[in-house]
Tab-separated table of C-alpha atoms in Angstrom:
chain	number	residue	atom	x	y	z
L	1	UNK	CA	82.024	140.385	42.596
L	2	UNK	CA	84.836	139.560	40.293
L	3	UNK	CA	85.200	138.638	36.659
L	4	UNK	CA	86.082	135.222	35.340
L	5	UNK	CA	88.575	133.932	32.795
L	6	UNK	CA	85.918	131.283	31.564
L	7	UNK	CA	85.210	131.803	27.864
L	8	UNK	CA	88.191	134.000	27.186
L	9	UNK	CA	89.302	134.009	23.478
L	10	UNK	CA	92.582	132.573	22.233
L	11	UNK	CA	95.637	134.682	22.882
L	12	UNK	CA	95.986	136.318	19.344
L	13	UNK	CA	92.426	137.722	19.510
L	14	UNK	CA	92.690	138.881	23.089
L	15	UNK	CA	96.170	140.356	22.460
L	16	UNK	CA	94.907	142.346	19.506
L	17	UNK	CA	92.241	143.989	21.734
L	18	UNK	CA	94.808	144.652	24.422
L	19	UNK	CA	97.281	146.275	22.078
L	20	UNK	CA	94.685	148.932	21.255
L	21	UNK	CA	94.603	150.058	24.945
L	22	UNK	CA	97.205	152.726	25.137
L	23	UNK	CA	96.575	153.411	28.920
L	24	UNK	CA	97.172	149.727	29.638
L	25	UNK	CA	100.464	149.753	27.729
L	26	UNK	CA	101.594	152.929	29.600
L	27	UNK	CA	100.822	151.457	32.983
L	28	UNK	CA	102.520	148.198	32.173
L	29	UNK	CA	105.727	149.794	30.724
L	30	UNK	CA	106.067	152.001	33.750
L	31	UNK	CA	105.381	149.393	36.433
L	32	UNK	CA	107.500	146.563	34.908
L	33	UNK	CA	110.289	149.078	34.261
L	34	UNK	CA	110.423	150.125	37.849
L	35	UNK	CA	110.384	146.502	39.227
L	36	UNK	CA	113.064	145.473	36.641
L	37	UNK	CA	115.447	148.331	37.716
L	38	UNK	CA	114.968	147.440	41.419
L	39	UNK	CA	115.580	143.763	40.840
L	40	UNK	CA	118.716	144.451	38.695
L	41	UNK	CA	120.291	146.519	41.425
L	42	UNK	CA	119.846	143.743	44.000
L	43	UNK	CA	121.167	140.999	41.685
L	44	UNK	CA	124.320	143.186	41.151
L	45	UNK	CA	124.533	143.648	44.897
L	46	UNK	CA	124.532	139.842	45.420
L	47	UNK	CA	127.131	139.415	42.645
L	48	UNK	CA	129.425	141.903	44.306
L	49	UNK	CA	128.861	140.812	47.904
L	50	UNK	CA	129.459	137.045	47.535
L	51	UNK	CA	131.736	136.491	44.520
L	52	UNK	CA	133.675	133.751	46.331
L	53	UNK	CA	130.440	131.628	46.563
L	54	UNK	CA	129.366	132.105	42.982
L	55	UNK	CA	127.076	135.172	43.357
L	56	UNK	CA	123.492	135.229	41.997
L	57	UNK	CA	123.957	132.223	39.681
L	58	UNK	CA	124.929	130.092	42.653
L	59	UNK	CA	121.831	131.199	44.549
L	60	UNK	CA	119.695	130.288	41.472
L	61	UNK	CA	121.250	126.859	41.301
L	62	UNK	CA	120.668	126.290	45.076
L	63	UNK	CA	116.977	127.307	44.680
L	64	UNK	CA	116.408	125.058	41.600
L	65	UNK	CA	118.176	122.222	43.485
L	66	UNK	CA	115.834	122.520	46.512
L	67	UNK	CA	112.735	122.369	44.310
L	68	UNK	CA	114.054	119.540	42.199
L	69	UNK	CA	114.813	117.439	45.263
L	70	UNK	CA	111.294	117.924	46.536
L	71	UNK	CA	109.677	117.053	43.209
L	72	UNK	CA	111.834	113.950	42.726
L	73	UNK	CA	110.547	112.494	46.094
L	74	UNK	CA	107.270	114.207	46.087
L	75	UNK	CA	105.183	111.414	47.520
L	76	UNK	CA	107.413	110.901	50.481
L	77	UNK	CA	107.611	114.577	51.255
L	78	UNK	CA	103.863	115.061	51.045
L	79	UNK	CA	103.152	112.113	53.317
L	80	UNK	CA	105.668	113.504	55.847
L	81	UNK	CA	104.061	116.911	55.605
L	82	UNK	CA	100.694	115.371	56.388
L	83	UNK	CA	102.036	113.477	59.368
L	84	UNK	CA	103.707	116.597	60.833
L	85	UNK	CA	100.619	118.839	60.226
L	86	UNK	CA	98.266	116.205	61.736
L	87	UNK	CA	100.462	115.790	64.789
L	88	UNK	CA	100.292	119.543	65.239
L	89	UNK	CA	96.444	119.501	65.266
L	90	UNK	CA	95.596	120.389	61.738
L	91	UNK	CA	93.212	118.426	59.563
L	92	UNK	CA	94.716	117.517	56.154
L	93	UNK	CA	92.535	117.070	53.127
L	94	UNK	CA	93.572	115.761	49.681
L	95	UNK	CA	91.868	117.226	46.575
L	96	UNK	CA	92.356	115.864	43.075
L	97	UNK	CA	90.802	118.791	41.286
L	98	UNK	CA	89.096	122.209	41.786
L	99	UNK	CA	85.632	120.701	42.470
L	100	UNK	CA	86.951	118.581	45.388
L	101	UNK	CA	88.964	121.463	46.842
L	102	UNK	CA	86.029	123.920	46.578
L	103	UNK	CA	83.695	121.412	48.224
L	104	UNK	CA	85.997	120.996	51.212
L	105	UNK	CA	86.339	124.672	51.856
L	106	UNK	CA	82.549	125.246	51.413
L	107	UNK	CA	81.840	122.380	53.869
L	108	UNK	CA	84.094	123.877	56.459
L	109	UNK	CA	82.518	127.326	56.161
L	110	UNK	CA	78.966	125.855	56.210
L	111	UNK	CA	79.798	123.818	59.365
L	112	UNK	CA	80.658	127.038	61.136
L	113	UNK	CA	77.616	128.801	59.682
L	114	UNK	CA	79.923	131.395	58.082
L	115	UNK	CA	78.277	133.795	55.677
L	116	UNK	CA	81.643	135.356	54.792
L	117	UNK	CA	85.374	134.529	54.696
L	118	UNK	CA	88.444	136.696	54.441
L	119	UNK	CA	91.288	135.714	52.221
L	120	UNK	CA	94.940	136.398	52.054
L	121	UNK	CA	96.308	136.376	48.542
L	122	UNK	CA	96.190	133.001	47.078
L	123	UNK	CA	96.560	132.322	43.355
L	124	UNK	CA	95.631	128.703	43.815
L	125	UNK	CA	92.086	129.612	45.112
L	126	UNK	CA	91.720	131.860	41.988
L	127	UNK	CA	92.878	128.924	39.905
L	128	UNK	CA	90.118	126.725	41.262
L	129	UNK	CA	87.391	129.430	41.330
L	130	UNK	CA	86.892	129.318	45.004
L	131	UNK	CA	85.142	132.659	45.230
L	132	UNK	CA	82.581	131.672	42.757
L	133	UNK	CA	81.947	128.332	44.547
L	134	UNK	CA	81.503	130.156	47.861
L	135	UNK	CA	79.231	132.674	46.306
L	136	UNK	CA	77.064	129.931	44.875
L	137	UNK	CA	76.421	128.739	48.434
L	138	UNK	CA	75.692	132.275	49.731
L	139	UNK	CA	79.117	132.921	51.282
L	140	UNK	CA	80.917	136.096	50.559
L	141	UNK	CA	84.693	135.852	50.022
L	142	UNK	CA	86.618	139.095	50.770
L	143	UNK	CA	90.034	139.622	49.226
L	144	UNK	CA	92.374	141.475	51.667
L	145	UNK	CA	95.528	142.069	49.563
L	146	UNK	CA	95.402	145.688	48.351
L	147	UNK	CA	95.675	144.882	44.713
L	148	UNK	CA	93.157	142.018	45.031
L	149	UNK	CA	90.627	144.418	46.605
L	150	UNK	CA	91.061	146.713	43.646
L	151	UNK	CA	90.434	143.749	41.245
L	152	UNK	CA	87.462	142.503	43.218
L	153	UNK	CA	85.669	145.851	43.736
L	154	UNK	CA	86.291	146.712	40.081
L	155	UNK	CA	84.639	143.468	38.997
L	156	UNK	CA	87.916	142.923	37.119
L	157	UNK	CA	90.446	140.195	36.546
L	158	UNK	CA	94.007	139.919	37.863
L	159	UNK	CA	96.685	140.689	35.218
L	160	UNK	CA	99.901	140.059	37.025
L	161	UNK	CA	101.070	137.391	39.506
L	162	UNK	CA	102.498	139.757	42.126
L	163	UNK	CA	100.601	142.992	41.218
L	164	UNK	CA	97.149	141.849	40.007
L	165	UNK	CA	95.947	145.385	39.423
L	166	UNK	CA	99.032	146.539	37.566
L	167	UNK	CA	96.889	147.619	34.598
L	168	UNK	CA	95.113	150.271	36.848
L	169	UNK	CA	96.506	153.677	37.671
L	170	UNK	CA	95.911	155.684	40.781
L	171	UNK	CA	93.054	157.721	39.401
L	172	UNK	CA	91.227	154.633	38.324
L	173	UNK	CA	91.704	153.093	41.770
L	174	UNK	CA	90.268	156.106	43.434
L	175	UNK	CA	87.206	156.046	41.260
L	176	UNK	CA	86.674	152.276	42.031
L	177	UNK	CA	86.959	152.911	45.794
L	178	UNK	CA	84.543	155.791	45.742
L	179	UNK	CA	81.966	153.950	43.656
L	180	UNK	CA	82.071	150.474	45.112
L	181	UNK	CA	83.265	150.345	48.742
L	182	UNK	CA	80.050	151.622	50.126
L	183	UNK	CA	78.073	148.841	48.435
L	184	UNK	CA	79.830	146.122	50.354
L	185	UNK	CA	80.984	147.635	53.593
L	186	UNK	CA	82.513	150.872	55.006
L	187	UNK	CA	82.551	153.424	52.246
L	188	UNK	CA	85.632	155.417	51.090
L	189	UNK	CA	86.150	158.642	53.014
L	190	UNK	CA	84.976	161.892	51.527
L	191	UNK	CA	87.845	163.830	49.952
L	192	UNK	CA	89.628	160.601	48.979
L	193	UNK	CA	92.704	161.483	46.912
L	194	UNK	CA	94.787	159.294	44.606
L	195	UNK	CA	97.775	159.416	46.870
L	196	UNK	CA	99.033	155.833	47.466
L	197	UNK	CA	99.088	156.214	51.213
L	198	UNK	CA	95.593	157.721	51.257
L	199	UNK	CA	94.234	154.870	49.090
L	200	UNK	CA	95.973	152.225	51.249
L	201	UNK	CA	94.479	153.901	54.322
L	202	UNK	CA	90.914	153.666	52.856
L	203	UNK	CA	91.437	149.981	52.079
L	204	UNK	CA	92.684	149.374	55.580
L	205	UNK	CA	89.586	151.023	57.131
L	206	UNK	CA	87.302	149.199	54.783
L	207	UNK	CA	88.860	145.824	55.625
L	208	UNK	CA	89.198	146.207	59.399
L	209	UNK	CA	85.518	145.388	60.220
L	210	UNK	CA	85.717	142.367	57.917
L	211	UNK	CA	88.846	141.087	59.654
L	212	UNK	CA	87.222	141.533	63.112
L	213	UNK	CA	83.882	139.948	61.995
L	214	UNK	CA	84.877	136.878	59.951
L	215	UNK	CA	84.827	133.461	61.580
L	216	UNK	CA	86.736	131.743	58.865
L	217	UNK	CA	89.828	132.726	56.858
L	218	UNK	CA	91.249	131.155	53.680
L	219	UNK	CA	94.902	131.367	52.760
L	220	UNK	CA	97.427	129.830	50.342
L	221	UNK	CA	100.984	129.198	51.056
L	222	UNK	CA	104.228	130.043	49.359
L	223	UNK	CA	106.008	127.073	50.791
L	224	UNK	CA	105.064	124.041	52.889
L	225	UNK	CA	107.985	122.479	54.827
L	226	UNK	CA	107.665	118.676	55.178
L	227	UNK	CA	110.213	118.258	57.942
L	228	UNK	CA	108.353	120.375	60.447
L	229	UNK	CA	104.791	120.502	58.951
L	230	UNK	CA	105.147	124.370	58.606
L	231	UNK	CA	103.268	126.541	56.124
L	232	UNK	CA	104.868	129.785	55.014
L	233	UNK	CA	103.290	132.935	53.585
L	234	UNK	CA	105.371	135.956	52.551
L	235	UNK	CA	103.604	139.274	51.908
L	236	UNK	CA	104.051	143.029	52.156
L	237	UNK	CA	100.967	144.502	53.765
L	238	UNK	CA	100.287	142.762	56.992
L	239	UNK	CA	96.897	141.533	55.864
L	240	UNK	CA	98.277	137.979	55.943
L	241	UNK	CA	98.934	138.322	59.689
L	242	UNK	CA	95.289	139.452	60.259
L	243	UNK	CA	93.909	136.566	58.218
L	244	UNK	CA	96.111	133.974	59.822
L	245	UNK	CA	95.504	134.987	63.407
L	246	UNK	CA	92.128	136.645	63.983
L	247	UNK	CA	89.465	134.227	62.661
L	248	UNK	CA	88.499	131.112	64.615
L	249	UNK	CA	89.048	128.751	61.626
L	250	UNK	CA	91.735	128.789	59.032
L	251	UNK	CA	91.603	126.810	55.781
L	252	UNK	CA	94.850	126.758	53.685
L	253	UNK	CA	94.651	125.582	50.151
L	254	UNK	CA	98.136	124.559	48.941
L	255	UNK	CA	99.355	123.162	45.655
L	256	UNK	CA	101.372	119.942	46.176
L	257	UNK	CA	104.315	121.457	44.337
L	258	UNK	CA	104.865	123.943	47.176
L	259	UNK	CA	106.475	121.340	49.478
L	260	UNK	CA	110.132	121.959	50.578
L	261	UNK	CA	111.870	119.051	52.211
L	262	UNK	CA	113.618	120.848	55.214
L	263	UNK	CA	113.552	124.153	57.045
L	264	UNK	CA	117.197	124.802	56.136
L	265	UNK	CA	116.340	124.516	52.404
L	266	UNK	CA	113.942	127.362	52.816
L	267	UNK	CA	116.929	129.674	52.970
L	268	UNK	CA	117.849	130.180	49.301
L	269	UNK	CA	114.099	130.426	48.372
L	270	UNK	CA	113.448	133.196	50.856
L	271	UNK	CA	116.521	135.143	49.437
L	272	UNK	CA	115.430	134.636	45.872
L	273	UNK	CA	111.780	135.375	46.145
L	274	UNK	CA	111.716	138.935	47.370
L	275	UNK	CA	114.676	140.051	45.209
L	276	UNK	CA	113.005	138.640	42.135
L	277	UNK	CA	109.461	139.730	42.812
L	278	UNK	CA	109.418	143.183	44.416
L	279	UNK	CA	113.125	144.047	44.173
L	280	UNK	CA	113.637	143.974	47.979
L	281	UNK	CA	116.325	142.247	50.051
L	282	UNK	CA	113.574	140.680	52.254
L	283	UNK	CA	109.775	140.878	52.278
L	284	UNK	CA	108.163	142.874	55.089
L	285	UNK	CA	106.100	139.999	56.559
L	286	UNK	CA	106.911	136.330	56.727
L	287	UNK	CA	104.197	134.249	58.595
L	288	UNK	CA	104.647	130.599	59.496
L	289	UNK	CA	102.206	128.245	61.198
L	290	UNK	CA	102.075	124.627	62.130
L	291	UNK	CA	98.585	123.378	63.196
L	292	UNK	CA	96.771	124.645	66.273
L	293	UNK	CA	98.324	126.421	69.287
L	294	UNK	CA	95.762	126.385	72.209
L	295	UNK	CA	94.757	129.962	73.126
L	296	UNK	CA	96.652	131.543	70.182
L	297	UNK	CA	95.324	132.047	66.694
L	298	UNK	CA	92.805	129.876	64.859
L	299	UNK	CA	91.677	126.895	67.003
L	300	UNK	CA	90.687	124.860	63.910
L	301	UNK	CA	93.108	124.516	61.011
L	302	UNK	CA	92.483	122.786	57.753
L	303	UNK	CA	95.054	122.186	55.011
L	304	UNK	CA	93.933	121.204	51.532
L	305	UNK	CA	96.644	119.645	49.426
L	306	UNK	CA	95.653	120.254	45.828
L	307	UNK	CA	96.686	118.369	42.680
L	308	UNK	CA	94.495	119.882	39.913
L	309	UNK	CA	96.897	118.851	37.057
L	310	UNK	CA	100.150	119.071	38.935
L	311	UNK	CA	100.835	115.242	38.719
L	312	UNK	CA	100.119	115.601	34.915
L	313	UNK	CA	102.828	118.277	34.735
L	314	UNK	CA	105.154	116.141	36.968
L	315	UNK	CA	104.846	113.248	34.529
L	316	UNK	CA	106.160	115.489	31.611
L	317	UNK	CA	109.898	114.992	31.490
L	318	UNK	CA	110.458	118.410	29.890
L	319	UNK	CA	107.660	120.335	31.471
L	320	UNK	CA	107.981	119.341	35.136
L	321	UNK	CA	110.620	122.011	35.662
L	322	UNK	CA	107.686	124.501	35.670
L	323	UNK	CA	106.666	123.217	39.054
L	324	UNK	CA	109.726	124.775	40.434
L	325	UNK	CA	107.983	128.164	40.036
L	326	UNK	CA	107.882	130.219	43.212
L	327	UNK	CA	105.404	132.780	41.744
L	328	UNK	CA	107.874	135.732	41.721
L	329	UNK	CA	106.728	137.166	38.350
L	330	UNK	CA	110.264	138.021	37.285
L	331	UNK	CA	109.620	136.417	33.935
L	332	UNK	CA	106.569	138.681	33.316
L	333	UNK	CA	108.544	141.870	34.074
L	334	UNK	CA	111.133	141.135	31.364
L	335	UNK	CA	108.902	139.705	28.729
L	336	UNK	CA	108.382	141.940	25.613
L	337	UNK	CA	105.074	140.180	24.827
L	338	UNK	CA	103.637	140.586	28.317
L	339	UNK	CA	104.713	144.214	28.538
L	340	UNK	CA	102.601	144.998	25.513
L	341	UNK	CA	99.506	142.785	25.878
L	342	UNK	CA	99.162	142.665	29.728
L	343	UNK	CA	97.920	139.632	31.649
L	344	UNK	CA	94.320	139.392	30.590
L	345	UNK	CA	95.227	138.217	27.129
L	346	UNK	CA	96.486	135.008	28.594
L	347	UNK	CA	93.089	134.102	29.872
L	348	UNK	CA	94.321	132.659	33.191
L	349	UNK	CA	95.261	133.725	36.655
L	350	UNK	CA	98.759	132.695	35.612
L	351	UNK	CA	99.755	135.165	32.886
L	352	UNK	CA	103.047	135.845	31.125
L	353	UNK	CA	105.744	133.407	30.125
L	354	UNK	CA	105.193	131.134	33.156
L	355	UNK	CA	101.447	131.054	32.462
L	356	UNK	CA	102.156	130.213	28.765
L	357	UNK	CA	103.624	126.950	29.924
L	358	UNK	CA	101.913	126.268	33.297
L	359	UNK	CA	98.367	126.410	31.932
L	360	UNK	CA	98.904	123.828	29.196
L	361	UNK	CA	100.834	121.651	31.571
L	362	UNK	CA	98.042	121.736	34.215
L	363	UNK	CA	95.106	121.482	31.869
L	364	UNK	CA	96.541	119.529	28.936
L	365	UNK	CA	96.525	120.606	25.336
L	366	UNK	CA	93.525	120.407	22.962
L	367	UNK	CA	91.494	123.584	23.917
L	368	UNK	CA	91.996	126.441	21.350
L	369	UNK	CA	92.655	128.986	24.127
L	370	UNK	CA	95.150	126.858	25.957
L	371	UNK	CA	96.828	125.702	22.683
L	372	UNK	CA	97.454	129.354	21.792
L	373	UNK	CA	99.635	130.074	24.829
L	374	UNK	CA	102.852	128.333	23.853
L	375	UNK	CA	102.972	130.638	20.863
L	376	UNK	CA	102.546	133.805	22.952
L	377	UNK	CA	106.335	134.320	22.958
L	378	UNK	CA	109.128	135.568	20.774
L	379	UNK	CA	111.498	132.901	22.399
L	380	UNK	CA	113.996	135.678	23.157
L	381	UNK	CA	115.084	133.814	26.323
L	382	UNK	CA	114.793	136.828	28.703
L	383	UNK	CA	112.406	134.817	30.914
L	384	UNK	CA	114.968	132.066	31.510
L	385	UNK	CA	117.663	134.583	32.390
L	386	UNK	CA	115.349	136.269	34.934
L	387	UNK	CA	113.846	133.112	36.511
L	388	UNK	CA	115.359	132.651	40.011
L	389	UNK	CA	114.931	128.869	39.879
L	390	UNK	CA	116.253	128.476	36.288
L	391	UNK	CA	113.074	127.274	34.644
L	392	UNK	CA	114.038	127.051	30.957
L	393	UNK	CA	110.775	128.535	29.728
L	394	UNK	CA	111.742	128.738	25.973
L	395	UNK	CA	112.562	124.993	26.051
L	396	UNK	CA	109.207	124.114	27.484
L	397	UNK	CA	107.494	126.480	25.062
L	398	UNK	CA	108.972	124.699	22.060
L	399	UNK	CA	108.155	121.333	23.688
L	400	UNK	CA	104.525	122.315	24.163
L	401	UNK	CA	104.233	123.729	20.646
L	402	UNK	CA	105.306	120.267	19.421
L	403	UNK	CA	102.525	118.698	21.507
L	404	UNK	CA	99.938	121.213	20.041
L	405	UNK	CA	101.083	120.315	16.523
L	406	UNK	CA	100.926	116.548	17.227
L	407	UNK	CA	97.417	117.013	18.578
L	408	UNK	CA	96.252	118.342	15.126
L	409	UNK	CA	97.914	115.789	12.812
L	410	UNK	CA	94.613	113.925	12.304
L	411	UNK	CA	92.507	116.991	11.671
L	412	UNK	CA	90.077	116.622	8.790
L	413	UNK	CA	90.953	120.068	7.589
L	414	UNK	CA	94.640	120.675	8.078
L	415	UNK	CA	95.956	123.990	9.120
L	416	UNK	CA	97.798	126.211	6.544
L	417	UNK	CA	101.077	125.672	8.331
L	418	UNK	CA	100.675	121.946	8.144
L	419	UNK	CA	99.874	122.096	4.410
L	420	UNK	CA	103.043	124.347	3.875
L	421	UNK	CA	105.301	121.821	5.656
L	422	UNK	CA	103.842	118.881	3.806
L	423	UNK	CA	104.531	120.635	0.553
L	424	UNK	CA	108.057	121.456	1.545
L	425	UNK	CA	108.588	117.763	2.589
L	426	UNK	CA	107.271	116.733	-0.834
L	427	UNK	CA	109.635	119.091	-2.724
L	428	UNK	CA	112.685	118.293	-0.604
L	429	UNK	CA	112.143	114.532	-0.745
L	430	UNK	CA	113.257	114.182	-4.314
L	431	UNK	CA	116.127	115.877	-6.268
L	432	UNK	CA	114.125	116.297	-9.398
L	433	UNK	CA	111.221	117.919	-7.523
L	434	UNK	CA	113.646	120.082	-5.681
L	435	UNK	CA	115.203	121.192	-9.010
L	436	UNK	CA	111.767	122.069	-10.470
L	437	UNK	CA	110.960	124.052	-7.264
L	438	UNK	CA	114.247	126.020	-7.460
L	439	UNK	CA	113.537	126.907	-11.120
L	440	UNK	CA	110.084	128.064	-10.215
L	441	UNK	CA	111.400	129.984	-7.223
L	442	UNK	CA	114.012	131.723	-9.353
L	443	UNK	CA	111.401	132.687	-11.947
L	444	UNK	CA	109.239	134.164	-9.158
L	445	UNK	CA	112.299	136.037	-7.809
L	446	UNK	CA	113.012	137.595	-11.309
L	447	UNK	CA	109.401	138.667	-11.687
L	448	UNK	CA	109.306	140.174	-8.138
L	449	UNK	CA	112.620	141.982	-8.740
L	450	UNK	CA	111.430	143.489	-12.008
L	451	UNK	CA	107.775	144.330	-11.209
L	452	UNK	CA	107.643	144.434	-7.429
L	453	UNK	CA	106.910	147.678	-5.577
L	454	UNK	CA	108.316	146.710	-2.151
L	455	UNK	CA	111.969	146.514	-1.208
L	456	UNK	CA	113.882	145.746	1.893
L	457	UNK	CA	116.733	147.890	3.312
L	458	UNK	CA	119.631	147.344	1.024
L	459	UNK	CA	117.398	147.267	-2.107
L	460	UNK	CA	116.395	143.572	-2.214
L	461	UNK	CA	112.865	143.163	-3.640
L	462	UNK	CA	110.194	141.866	-1.412
L	463	UNK	CA	106.550	140.772	-1.681
L	464	UNK	CA	103.882	142.834	-0.029
L	465	UNK	CA	100.786	141.182	1.519
L	466	UNK	CA	100.228	137.931	-0.251
L	467	UNK	CA	96.515	136.878	-0.299
L	468	UNK	CA	95.464	133.417	0.915
L	469	UNK	CA	94.700	131.469	4.145
L	470	UNK	CA	97.582	131.547	6.580
L	471	UNK	CA	100.064	133.317	4.256
L	472	UNK	CA	97.919	136.418	4.225
L	473	UNK	CA	98.247	136.894	8.023
L	474	UNK	CA	101.957	136.001	7.826
L	475	UNK	CA	102.910	138.499	5.136
L	476	UNK	CA	100.705	141.226	6.651
L	477	UNK	CA	103.204	141.572	9.528
L	478	UNK	CA	106.453	140.284	7.837
L	479	UNK	CA	108.495	140.994	4.724
L	480	UNK	CA	108.850	138.196	2.313
L	481	UNK	CA	112.150	138.609	0.431
L	482	UNK	CA	112.150	137.876	-3.257
L	483	UNK	CA	113.744	134.383	-3.850
L	484	UNK	CA	117.158	134.552	-5.519
L	485	UNK	CA	117.123	134.348	-9.305
L	486	UNK	CA	119.637	131.522	-9.230
L	487	UNK	CA	119.766	128.640	-6.774
L	488	UNK	CA	123.003	127.614	-5.067
L	489	UNK	CA	123.165	124.437	-7.029
L	490	UNK	CA	122.728	126.261	-10.302
L	491	UNK	CA	125.487	128.712	-9.309
L	492	UNK	CA	127.754	125.851	-8.303
L	493	UNK	CA	127.250	124.100	-11.606
L	494	UNK	CA	127.717	127.343	-13.661
L	495	UNK	CA	130.875	128.471	-11.799
L	496	UNK	CA	132.380	124.983	-11.009
L	497	UNK	CA	132.123	125.766	-7.285
L	498	UNK	CA	133.419	129.359	-7.753
L	499	UNK	CA	136.568	128.340	-9.788
L	500	UNK	CA	135.501	130.136	-12.941
């Protein structure tokens, strides 16, 4: 009962469709604006309250340092995490890819004859398509995060890391609840309004019977502390506590980059995450668990440590910094491209600037949809300024663009951009060819100035839309100024460097 990103078109095509949705753009502008303002106030508060220790920037450096230390010694930290979890009674599994991880979770559910599982928000299970794998085996997976319920009941796709249903307004959510809840459980109450508290109450009533009935729960983890073998989930609604304590069996699927070496090093990350994500000083619920406690909570705990492309990203000298990501979504909320297109255009559970680098790093380049993502940015740098763990997203975007270009160097039919650059290299590689090109350019400039009908502010002539592959699309959205009638070299020769 949810959509899939499989088969999504490349970003330009998907973005064009999204830009035509005025309701989507209105919802996104309002929601991201509110979150940006709340975050900005708290960043200022940190700056003013701890100036002697370096303020917000010092906190960012501390968070980045913790993640870098874990990534530099990842193998040791993961082995230690496994030892501690096993000693506490958990069963640790290693999964190289989505298929292996899904098979482990399905096997656990089938061993307990479960026909349904409840889930606390876990992006990594959406990354591997766990719901679809469970459904194929006749097992229903119920999302319990409020935004995830809206997405699941609406047969929709998440469009934001923190607020998956950010593209829906209250009226739309009310309609989804009224139409769909009764098909899969307790229906929405009569007289349901679109007040947030009323909608949350309806979701709570709908989920309660599922929490009490489910034998198996599936969770993710925000952090995994190697020193103590402790998994950590932070959330805002309390559904995490229900999932982590009520069912008999708990399966946690955790990306291997979530490891943190020590308990003490969790401190800067727990201060950075709520301020950067929801604009709060601390999140309402922080749940931690370490294996099995007799008579308290799940009596069978499984932890699936997932690679699924993370070692590929780790091997990339420039791109590995993306593995510092703590999924706060601050980069989405400041991105001018995301604010206008929304998350679906990125074709992944990881949208926005971080998705534009994380998806190619995890999957590798070569697929048209993935290859389009590094270009889904204006390179304005706002994402780097907002990132609480200092991921230089523009640097990684440019790096990935170079990999996409390198991957097409042997194409039988070169792209228009490649042809243009080869032409430029040919002209610039010889002074006589460059002089000829300058004369031709000057002639074109004089013609455009005399006969052109388009001009730029200030009066300089410009070309309108120029027909042709590649250049047609480029000039349909940009002004092409008329070349100067005289080149710099000609001017230098004529004026003796400006002396006459």
